[in-house]
mmCIF file of C-alpha atoms in Angstrom:
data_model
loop_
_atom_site.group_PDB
_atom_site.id
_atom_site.type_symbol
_atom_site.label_atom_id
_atom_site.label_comp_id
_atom_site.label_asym_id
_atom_site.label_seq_id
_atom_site.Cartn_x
_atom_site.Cartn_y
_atom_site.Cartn_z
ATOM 1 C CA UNK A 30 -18.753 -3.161 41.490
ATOM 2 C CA UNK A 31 -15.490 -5.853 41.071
ATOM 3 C CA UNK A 32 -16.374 -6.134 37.182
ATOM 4 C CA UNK A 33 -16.453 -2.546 36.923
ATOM 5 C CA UNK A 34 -13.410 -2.172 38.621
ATOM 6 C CA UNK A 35 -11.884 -4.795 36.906
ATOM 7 C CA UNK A 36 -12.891 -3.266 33.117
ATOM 8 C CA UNK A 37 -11.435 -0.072 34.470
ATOM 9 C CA UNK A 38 -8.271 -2.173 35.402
ATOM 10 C CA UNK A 39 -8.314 -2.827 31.542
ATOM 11 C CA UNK A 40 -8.843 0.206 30.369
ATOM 12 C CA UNK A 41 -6.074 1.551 32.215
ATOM 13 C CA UNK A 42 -3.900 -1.371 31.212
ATOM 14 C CA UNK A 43 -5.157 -0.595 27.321
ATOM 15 C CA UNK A 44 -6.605 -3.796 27.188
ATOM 16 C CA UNK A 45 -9.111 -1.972 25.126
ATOM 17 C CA UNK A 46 -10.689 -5.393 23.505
ATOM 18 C CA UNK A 47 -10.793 -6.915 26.614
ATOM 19 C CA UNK A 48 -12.242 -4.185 28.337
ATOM 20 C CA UNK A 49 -14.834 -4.104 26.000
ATOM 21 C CA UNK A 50 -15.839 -7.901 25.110
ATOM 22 C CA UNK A 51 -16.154 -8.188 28.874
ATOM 23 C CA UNK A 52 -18.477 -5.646 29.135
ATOM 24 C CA UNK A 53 -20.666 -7.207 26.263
ATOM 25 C CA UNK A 54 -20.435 -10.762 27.968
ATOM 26 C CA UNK A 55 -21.874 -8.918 31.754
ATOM 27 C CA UNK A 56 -24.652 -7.363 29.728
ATOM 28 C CA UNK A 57 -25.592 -10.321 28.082
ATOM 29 C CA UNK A 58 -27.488 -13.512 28.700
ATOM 30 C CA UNK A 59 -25.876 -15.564 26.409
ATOM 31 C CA UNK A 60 -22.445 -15.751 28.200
ATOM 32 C CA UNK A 61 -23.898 -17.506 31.662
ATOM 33 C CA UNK A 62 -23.785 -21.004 30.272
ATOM 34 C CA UNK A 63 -20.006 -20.591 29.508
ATOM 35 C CA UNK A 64 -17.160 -22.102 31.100
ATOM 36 C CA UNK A 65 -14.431 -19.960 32.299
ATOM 37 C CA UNK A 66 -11.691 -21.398 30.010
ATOM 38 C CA UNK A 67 -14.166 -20.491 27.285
ATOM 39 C CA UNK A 68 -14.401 -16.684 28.213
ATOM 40 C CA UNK A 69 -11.486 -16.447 28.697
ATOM 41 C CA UNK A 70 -10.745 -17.312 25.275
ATOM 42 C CA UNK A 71 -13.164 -15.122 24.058
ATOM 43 C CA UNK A 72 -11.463 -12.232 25.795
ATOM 44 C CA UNK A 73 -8.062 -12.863 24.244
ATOM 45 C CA UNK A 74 -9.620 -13.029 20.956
ATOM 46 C CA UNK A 75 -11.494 -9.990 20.929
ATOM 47 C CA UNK A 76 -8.161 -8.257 21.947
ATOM 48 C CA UNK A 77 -6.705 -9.827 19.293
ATOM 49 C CA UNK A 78 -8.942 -8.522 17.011
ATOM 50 C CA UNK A 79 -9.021 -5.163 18.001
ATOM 51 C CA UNK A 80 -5.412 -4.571 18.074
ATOM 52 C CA UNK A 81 -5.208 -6.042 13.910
ATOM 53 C CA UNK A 82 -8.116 -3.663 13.247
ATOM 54 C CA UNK A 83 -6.207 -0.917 14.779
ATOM 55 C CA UNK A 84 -2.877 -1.522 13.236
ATOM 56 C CA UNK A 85 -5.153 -1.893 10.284
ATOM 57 C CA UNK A 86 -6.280 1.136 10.270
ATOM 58 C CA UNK A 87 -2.856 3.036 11.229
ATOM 59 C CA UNK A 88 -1.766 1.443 8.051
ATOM 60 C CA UNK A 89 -4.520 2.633 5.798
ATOM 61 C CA UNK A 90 -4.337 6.341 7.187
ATOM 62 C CA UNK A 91 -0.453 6.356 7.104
ATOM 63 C CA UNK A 92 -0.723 5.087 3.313
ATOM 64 C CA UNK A 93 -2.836 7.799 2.274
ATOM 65 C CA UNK A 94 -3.958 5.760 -0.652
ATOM 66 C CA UNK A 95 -6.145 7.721 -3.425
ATOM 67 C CA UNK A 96 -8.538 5.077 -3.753
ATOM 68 C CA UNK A 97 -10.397 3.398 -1.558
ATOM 69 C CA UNK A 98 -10.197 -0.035 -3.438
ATOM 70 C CA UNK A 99 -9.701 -3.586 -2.532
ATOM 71 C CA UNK A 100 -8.514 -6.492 -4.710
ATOM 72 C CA UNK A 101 -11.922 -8.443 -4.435
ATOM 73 C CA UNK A 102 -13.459 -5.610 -6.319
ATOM 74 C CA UNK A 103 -11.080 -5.727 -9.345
ATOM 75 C CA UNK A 104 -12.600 -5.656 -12.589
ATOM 76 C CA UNK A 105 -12.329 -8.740 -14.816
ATOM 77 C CA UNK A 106 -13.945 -8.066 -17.930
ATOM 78 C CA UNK A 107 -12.299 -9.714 -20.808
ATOM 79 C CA UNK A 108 -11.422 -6.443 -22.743
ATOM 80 C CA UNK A 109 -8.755 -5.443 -19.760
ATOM 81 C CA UNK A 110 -7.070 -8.618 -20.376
ATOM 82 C CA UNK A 111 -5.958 -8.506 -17.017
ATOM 83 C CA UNK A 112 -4.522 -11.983 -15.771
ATOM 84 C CA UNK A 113 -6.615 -13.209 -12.852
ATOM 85 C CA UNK A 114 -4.106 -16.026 -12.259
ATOM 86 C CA UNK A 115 -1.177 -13.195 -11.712
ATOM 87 C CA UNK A 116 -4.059 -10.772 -9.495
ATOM 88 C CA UNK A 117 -4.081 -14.022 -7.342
ATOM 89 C CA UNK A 118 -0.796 -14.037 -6.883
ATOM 90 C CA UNK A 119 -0.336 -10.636 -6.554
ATOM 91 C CA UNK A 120 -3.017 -10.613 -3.751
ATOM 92 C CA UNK A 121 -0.756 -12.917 -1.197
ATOM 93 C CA UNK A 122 1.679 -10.103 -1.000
ATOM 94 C CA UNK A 123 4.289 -13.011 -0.958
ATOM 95 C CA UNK A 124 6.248 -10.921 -3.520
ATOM 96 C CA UNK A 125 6.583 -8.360 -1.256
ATOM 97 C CA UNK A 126 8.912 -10.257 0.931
ATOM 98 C CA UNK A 127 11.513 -10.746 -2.177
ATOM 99 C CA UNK A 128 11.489 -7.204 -2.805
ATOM 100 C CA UNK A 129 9.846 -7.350 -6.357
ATOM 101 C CA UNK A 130 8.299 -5.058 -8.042
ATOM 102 C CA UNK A 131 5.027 -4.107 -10.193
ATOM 103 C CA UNK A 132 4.509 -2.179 -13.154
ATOM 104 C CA UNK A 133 1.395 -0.815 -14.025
ATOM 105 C CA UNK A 134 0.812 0.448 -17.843
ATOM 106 C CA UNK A 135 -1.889 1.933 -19.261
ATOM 107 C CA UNK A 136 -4.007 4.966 -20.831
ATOM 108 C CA UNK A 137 -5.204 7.246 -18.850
ATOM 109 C CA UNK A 138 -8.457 6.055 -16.743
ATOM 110 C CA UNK A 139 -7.661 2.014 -17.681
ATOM 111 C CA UNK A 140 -7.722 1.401 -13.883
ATOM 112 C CA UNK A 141 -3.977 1.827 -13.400
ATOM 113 C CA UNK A 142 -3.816 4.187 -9.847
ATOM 114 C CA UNK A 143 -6.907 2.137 -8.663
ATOM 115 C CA UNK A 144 -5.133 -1.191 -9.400
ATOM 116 C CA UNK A 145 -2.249 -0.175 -7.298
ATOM 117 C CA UNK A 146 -4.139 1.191 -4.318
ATOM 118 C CA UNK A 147 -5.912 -2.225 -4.317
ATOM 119 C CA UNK A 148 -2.361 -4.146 -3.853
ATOM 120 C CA UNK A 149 -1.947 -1.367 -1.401
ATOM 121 C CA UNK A 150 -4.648 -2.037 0.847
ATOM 122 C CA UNK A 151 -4.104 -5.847 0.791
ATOM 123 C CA UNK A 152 -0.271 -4.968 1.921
ATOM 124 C CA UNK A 153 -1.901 -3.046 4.560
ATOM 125 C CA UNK A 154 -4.504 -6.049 5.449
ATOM 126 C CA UNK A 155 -0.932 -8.480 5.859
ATOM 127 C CA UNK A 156 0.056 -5.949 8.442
ATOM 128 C CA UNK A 157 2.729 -4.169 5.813
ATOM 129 C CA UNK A 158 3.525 -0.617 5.788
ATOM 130 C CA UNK A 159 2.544 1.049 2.661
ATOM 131 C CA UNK A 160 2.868 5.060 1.019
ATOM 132 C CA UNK A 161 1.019 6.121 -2.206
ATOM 133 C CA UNK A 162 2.944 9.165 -3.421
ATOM 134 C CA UNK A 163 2.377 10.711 -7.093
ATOM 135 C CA UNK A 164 6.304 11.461 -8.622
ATOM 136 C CA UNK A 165 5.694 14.941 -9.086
ATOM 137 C CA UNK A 166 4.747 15.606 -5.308
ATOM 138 C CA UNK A 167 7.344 13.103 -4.202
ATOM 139 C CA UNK A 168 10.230 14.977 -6.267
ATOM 140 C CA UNK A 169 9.197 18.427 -5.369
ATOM 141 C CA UNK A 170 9.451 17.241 -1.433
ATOM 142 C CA UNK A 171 13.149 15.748 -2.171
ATOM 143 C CA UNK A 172 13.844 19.193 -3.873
ATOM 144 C CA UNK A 173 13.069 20.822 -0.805
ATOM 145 C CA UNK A 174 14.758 18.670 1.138
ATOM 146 C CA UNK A 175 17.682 19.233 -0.193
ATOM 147 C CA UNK A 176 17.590 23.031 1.287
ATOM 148 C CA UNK A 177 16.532 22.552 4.365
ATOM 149 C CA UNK A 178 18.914 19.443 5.004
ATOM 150 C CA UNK A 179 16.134 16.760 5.685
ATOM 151 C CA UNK A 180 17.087 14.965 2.072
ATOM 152 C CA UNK A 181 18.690 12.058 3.777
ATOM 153 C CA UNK A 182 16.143 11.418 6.405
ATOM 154 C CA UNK A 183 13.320 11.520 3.940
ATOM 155 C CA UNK A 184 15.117 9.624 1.793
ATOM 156 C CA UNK A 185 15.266 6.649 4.817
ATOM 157 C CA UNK A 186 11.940 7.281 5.688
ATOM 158 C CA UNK A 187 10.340 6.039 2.409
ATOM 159 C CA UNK A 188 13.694 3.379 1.595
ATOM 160 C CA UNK A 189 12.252 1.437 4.911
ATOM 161 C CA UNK A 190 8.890 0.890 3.876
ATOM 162 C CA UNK A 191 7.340 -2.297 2.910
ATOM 163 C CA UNK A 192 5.572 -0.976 -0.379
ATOM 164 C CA UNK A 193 5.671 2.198 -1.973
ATOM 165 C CA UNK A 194 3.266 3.542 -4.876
ATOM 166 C CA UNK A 195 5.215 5.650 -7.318
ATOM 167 C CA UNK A 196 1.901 6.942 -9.160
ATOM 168 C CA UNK A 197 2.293 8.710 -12.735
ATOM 169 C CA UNK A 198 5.751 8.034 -13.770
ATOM 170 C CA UNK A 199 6.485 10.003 -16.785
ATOM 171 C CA UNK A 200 3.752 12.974 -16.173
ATOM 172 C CA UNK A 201 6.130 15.292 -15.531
ATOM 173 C CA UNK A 202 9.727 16.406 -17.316
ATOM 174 C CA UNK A 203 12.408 14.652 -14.776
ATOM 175 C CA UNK A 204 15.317 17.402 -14.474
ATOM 176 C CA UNK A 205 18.986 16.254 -13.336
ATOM 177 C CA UNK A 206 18.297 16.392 -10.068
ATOM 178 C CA UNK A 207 15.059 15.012 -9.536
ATOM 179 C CA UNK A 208 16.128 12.183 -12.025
ATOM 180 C CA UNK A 209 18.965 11.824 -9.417
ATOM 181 C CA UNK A 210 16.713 11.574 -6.816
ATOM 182 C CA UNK A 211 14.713 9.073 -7.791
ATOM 183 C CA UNK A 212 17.505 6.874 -8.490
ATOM 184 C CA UNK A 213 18.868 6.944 -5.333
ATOM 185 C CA UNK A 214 15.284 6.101 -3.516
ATOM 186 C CA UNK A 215 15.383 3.210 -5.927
ATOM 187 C CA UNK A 216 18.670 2.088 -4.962
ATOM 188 C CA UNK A 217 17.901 2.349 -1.523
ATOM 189 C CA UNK A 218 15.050 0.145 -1.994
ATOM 190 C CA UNK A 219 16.632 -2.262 -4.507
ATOM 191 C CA UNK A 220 16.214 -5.761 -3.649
ATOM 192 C CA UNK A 221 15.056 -5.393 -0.248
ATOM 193 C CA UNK A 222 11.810 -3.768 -0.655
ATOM 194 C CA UNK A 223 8.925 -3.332 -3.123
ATOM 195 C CA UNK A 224 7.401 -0.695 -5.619
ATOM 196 C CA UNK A 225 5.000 -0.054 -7.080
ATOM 197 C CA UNK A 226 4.785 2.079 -10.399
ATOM 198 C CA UNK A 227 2.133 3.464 -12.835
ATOM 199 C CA UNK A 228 2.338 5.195 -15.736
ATOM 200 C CA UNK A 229 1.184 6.073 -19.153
ATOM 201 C CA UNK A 230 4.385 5.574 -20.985
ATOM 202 C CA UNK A 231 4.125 2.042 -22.271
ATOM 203 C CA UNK A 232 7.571 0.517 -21.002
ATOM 204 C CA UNK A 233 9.349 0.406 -24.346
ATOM 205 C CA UNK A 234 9.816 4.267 -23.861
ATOM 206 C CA UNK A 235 10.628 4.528 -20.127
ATOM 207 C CA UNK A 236 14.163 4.136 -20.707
ATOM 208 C CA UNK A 237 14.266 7.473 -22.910
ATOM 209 C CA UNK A 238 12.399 9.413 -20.115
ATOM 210 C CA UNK A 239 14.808 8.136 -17.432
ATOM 211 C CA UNK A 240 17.807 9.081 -19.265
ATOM 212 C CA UNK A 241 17.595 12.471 -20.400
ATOM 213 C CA UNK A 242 20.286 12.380 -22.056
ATOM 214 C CA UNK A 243 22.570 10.528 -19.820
ATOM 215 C CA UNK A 244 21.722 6.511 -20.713
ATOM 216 C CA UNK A 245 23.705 5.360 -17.898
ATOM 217 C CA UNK A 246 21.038 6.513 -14.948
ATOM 218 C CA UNK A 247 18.291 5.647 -17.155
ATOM 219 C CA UNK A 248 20.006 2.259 -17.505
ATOM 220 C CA UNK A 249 20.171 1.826 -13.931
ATOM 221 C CA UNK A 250 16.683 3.089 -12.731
ATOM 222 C CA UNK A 251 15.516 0.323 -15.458
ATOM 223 C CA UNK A 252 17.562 -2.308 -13.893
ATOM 224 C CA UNK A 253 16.613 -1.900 -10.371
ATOM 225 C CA UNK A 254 12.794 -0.864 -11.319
ATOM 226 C CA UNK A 255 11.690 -3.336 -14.054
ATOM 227 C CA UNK A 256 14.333 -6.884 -14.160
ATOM 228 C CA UNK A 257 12.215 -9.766 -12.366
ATOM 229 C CA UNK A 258 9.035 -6.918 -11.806
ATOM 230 C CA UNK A 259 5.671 -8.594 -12.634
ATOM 231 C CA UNK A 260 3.906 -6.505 -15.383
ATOM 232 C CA UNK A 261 0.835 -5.346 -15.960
ATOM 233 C CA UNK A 262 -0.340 -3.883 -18.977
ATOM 234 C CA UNK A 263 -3.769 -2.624 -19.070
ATOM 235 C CA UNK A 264 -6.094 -2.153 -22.229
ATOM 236 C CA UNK A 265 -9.317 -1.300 -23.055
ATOM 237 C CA UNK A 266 -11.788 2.030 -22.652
ATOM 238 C CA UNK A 267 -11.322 4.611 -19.797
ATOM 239 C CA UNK A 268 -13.375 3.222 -17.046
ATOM 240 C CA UNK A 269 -14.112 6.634 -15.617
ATOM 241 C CA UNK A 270 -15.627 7.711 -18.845
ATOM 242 C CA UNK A 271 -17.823 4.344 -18.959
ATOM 243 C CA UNK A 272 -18.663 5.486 -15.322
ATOM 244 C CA UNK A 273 -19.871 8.441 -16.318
ATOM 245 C CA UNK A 274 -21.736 7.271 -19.062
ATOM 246 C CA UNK A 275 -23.707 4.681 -16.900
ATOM 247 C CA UNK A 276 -24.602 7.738 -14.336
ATOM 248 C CA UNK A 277 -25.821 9.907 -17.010
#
């Protein structure tokens, strides 16, 4: 009746790995020959472990990631050319603390969106907050922001975070405004924090899309977005048509 009490206790206290790794160790044989120090320690660990798997997955759902991928399932055939010295790096999320940035290049289906939710979950897995958001979606929310007054404070919101996936860059025709718009979220994240971006465009033709006619922003969204950015470029067939090939 104490123990009971006492996992209750827990509970109440939200002690929820506590609560439970002591109930496992009372319904189990193999805890009697411990010492005390040693279940103790146990205890504290399997809180530990439950509150990272928790944060863990409050990361993951706030993310909202499109793929459920993970760098040790990245693809490394030779005809990607993809540098598995640079995914290495890539995978201690070390950059992420400089505030540098990735671009992602490709064809459509090379890998490109999948690629970056990878990076994504890893941030997530090193406790980092992280938001996948495809441009078009992202600009039409600023555009409404802008009439119902909530610009600026969704314009902080995604500035803060650790990582953010700007998927499909150059899908869509930028107008003034949302060309505007994504400069300033840039600017706001400039140096501080990292981005992601993907996008079909091969980089030697980004700077015409930015600019629209006006080189100066497209001269600045290249100069926050792509100096000291690690780049990948990817090659080869569409994997999703290989995919479907193999399932046929």
């Amino acid at each position: 009746m104490m123990m009971n009490h006492t996992i209750d206790k827990l509970h109440d206290l939200k002690l929820e790995g506590m609560a439970r790794a002591l109930d496992e160790q009372l319904s189990t044989a193999a805890s009697s020959p411990l010492s005390f120090e040693e279940r103790v320690t146990l205890l504290v660990d399997a809180e530990a472990t439950f509150r990272d798997n928790k944060r863990l997955q409050r990361l993951l759902a706030n993310a909202k990631l499109r793929e459920s991928a993970c760098v040790e399932d990245i693809d490394y055939r030779a005809s990607r050319k993809l540098d598995r010295s640079l995914m290495a790096t890539l995978a201690q999320c070390t950059w992420m603390n400089h505030g540098l940035n990735v671009i992602l290049t490709g064809p459509t289906g090379s890998g490109k969106t999948w690629l970056a939710c990878a990076l994504g979950n890893q941030a997530c897995r090193h406790g980092l907050s992280v938001k996948f958001m495809r441009v078009p979606l992202l600009l039409d929310e600023l555009a409404i922001s802008h009439g119902d007054g909530s610009f600026r404070k969704k314009l902080m919101m995604w500035a803060k975070l650790d990582l953010l996936i700007l998927d499909d860059v150059g899908i869509n025709t930028l107008t003034a405004t949302g060309r505007s718009d994504l400069l300033e979220l840039i600017e706001q994240r400039s140096g501080s924090k990292s981005t992601i971006v993907t996008s079909q465009l091969p980089l030697s033709k980004w700077h015409d899309y930015l600019s629209g006619g006006n080189p100066t922003v497209g001269d600045a969204i290249m100069d926050r977005l792509v100096n000291g950015a690690h780049r990948i470029d990817l090659v080869g067939e569409s994997l999703r048509r290989r995919k479907a090939a193999n399932g046929a």
